[in-house]
Coordinates of C-alpha atoms in Angstrom, one line a residue:
M1 CA -24.6 9.4 87.5
G2 CA -24.4 9.1 83.6
E3 CA -21.9 7.7 81.7
K4 CA -18.9 9.8 80.7
K5 CA -19.2 10.7 77.0
P6 CA -15.8 9.9 75.2
Y7 CA -13.3 12.7 74.6
V8 CA -13.4 13.9 71.1
P9 CA -10.3 16.5 70.5
C10 CA -11.1 19.5 68.9
P11 CA -7.9 21.6 68.2
I12 CA -7.9 24.9 66.4
D13 CA -8.5 24.6 62.6
T14 CA -5.2 25.3 61.1
G15 CA -5.6 23.8 57.7
C16 CA -5.7 27.2 55.9
V17 CA -2.8 28.7 57.6
Q18 CA 0.0 29.7 55.5
V19 CA 3.6 29.4 57.3
P20 CA 6.1 32.0 56.1
A21 CA 9.7 30.3 55.4
E22 CA 11.1 32.2 58.7
V23 CA 8.5 30.8 61.1
E24 CA 9.2 27.2 59.6
E25 CA 12.7 27.9 60.6
L26 CA 11.5 28.8 63.9
G27 CA 9.4 25.6 64.1
E28 CA 12.7 23.6 63.7
F29 CA 14.4 25.6 66.5
L30 CA 11.5 25.0 68.7
A31 CA 11.3 21.4 68.1
R32 CA 15.0 21.0 69.2
N33 CA 14.1 23.1 72.4
V34 CA 11.0 21.2 73.1
H35 CA 13.1 18.0 73.3
E36 CA 15.8 19.7 75.5
V37 CA 13.2 20.9 77.7
W38 CA 11.7 17.2 77.9
A39 CA 15.1 15.8 78.5
R40 CA 15.9 18.1 81.1
Q41 CA 12.7 17.5 83.1
R42 CA 13.2 13.6 82.5
L43 CA 16.8 13.8 83.9
G44 CA 16.0 16.1 86.7
E45 CA 13.2 13.4 87.7
G46 CA 16.1 10.7 87.9
W47 CA 15.8 9.1 84.3
Q48 CA 18.4 7.9 82.4
Y49 CA 19.5 7.0 78.9
G50 CA 18.9 3.1 78.1
K51 CA 18.1 1.2 74.7
T52 CA 14.8 0.2 76.0
L53 CA 12.1 2.0 77.6
S54 CA 11.3 1.1 81.2
R55 CA 9.2 3.3 83.2
E56 CA 9.7 1.4 86.4
N57 CA 13.6 1.9 86.2
K58 CA 13.1 5.3 84.4
I59 CA 15.0 4.5 81.5
H60 CA 14.3 6.2 78.4
P61 CA 16.0 5.5 74.9
S62 CA 15.1 9.3 73.5
L63 CA 17.3 10.7 76.3
V64 CA 19.9 11.6 73.5
P65 CA 20.7 14.9 72.0
Y66 CA 18.1 16.0 69.3
E67 CA 20.4 15.2 66.3
E68 CA 20.8 11.4 67.4
L69 CA 16.8 10.8 67.5
S70 CA 15.3 9.0 64.7
E71 CA 13.2 11.0 62.1
S72 CA 10.0 9.9 63.4
E73 CA 10.9 11.1 66.8
K74 CA 12.0 14.5 65.4
D75 CA 8.8 14.6 63.0
Y76 CA 6.7 14.6 66.4
D77 CA 8.3 17.4 67.8
R78 CA 8.2 19.3 64.6
N79 CA 4.5 18.7 64.3
T80 CA 3.7 19.7 67.9
C81 CA 5.6 23.0 67.5
M82 CA 4.3 23.7 63.7
E83 CA 0.9 23.1 65.0
T84 CA 1.2 25.4 67.8
L85 CA 2.8 28.1 65.6
K86 CA 0.0 27.7 63.1
A87 CA -2.5 28.0 66.1
I88 CA -1.0 31.3 67.0
L89 CA -1.2 32.5 63.4
A90 CA -4.9 31.4 63.0
L91 CA -5.8 33.3 66.2
G92 CA -4.6 36.6 64.6
F93 CA -1.1 36.9 66.2
E94 CA 1.7 37.9 64.2
I95 CA 5.0 36.1 64.5
K96 CA 8.1 38.3 63.5
K97 CA 11.9 38.2 64.2
K98 CA 13.3 41.2 66.2
E99 CA 15.9 43.2 64.0
T100 CA 19.3 43.1 65.2
K101 CA 21.9 45.7 65.0
E102 CA 23.3 44.5 62.1
E103 CA 20.2 44.1 60.3
K104 CA 19.2 47.8 60.7

């Protein structure tokens, strides 16, 4: 049995992807939603809010509304969402908002 090779991440290259303004707005909306999904999952697993993280006691300081997160925590969610949107665009997909009756 040989040695396990070190893991080298290789995400989709999104360096040249230009994100349209309306997609940037979507990124912020998705970042908020990612936090909400994460928080709902943790609460469903019995986690509670507390000032200090304790995995043993299932206490997490980020179990607060998105608006109350620090900018660095929001930036983590924003970056994850924006890189996902950029990957979608880099793969050749289009992201466009469906027209509402008022916009027609």
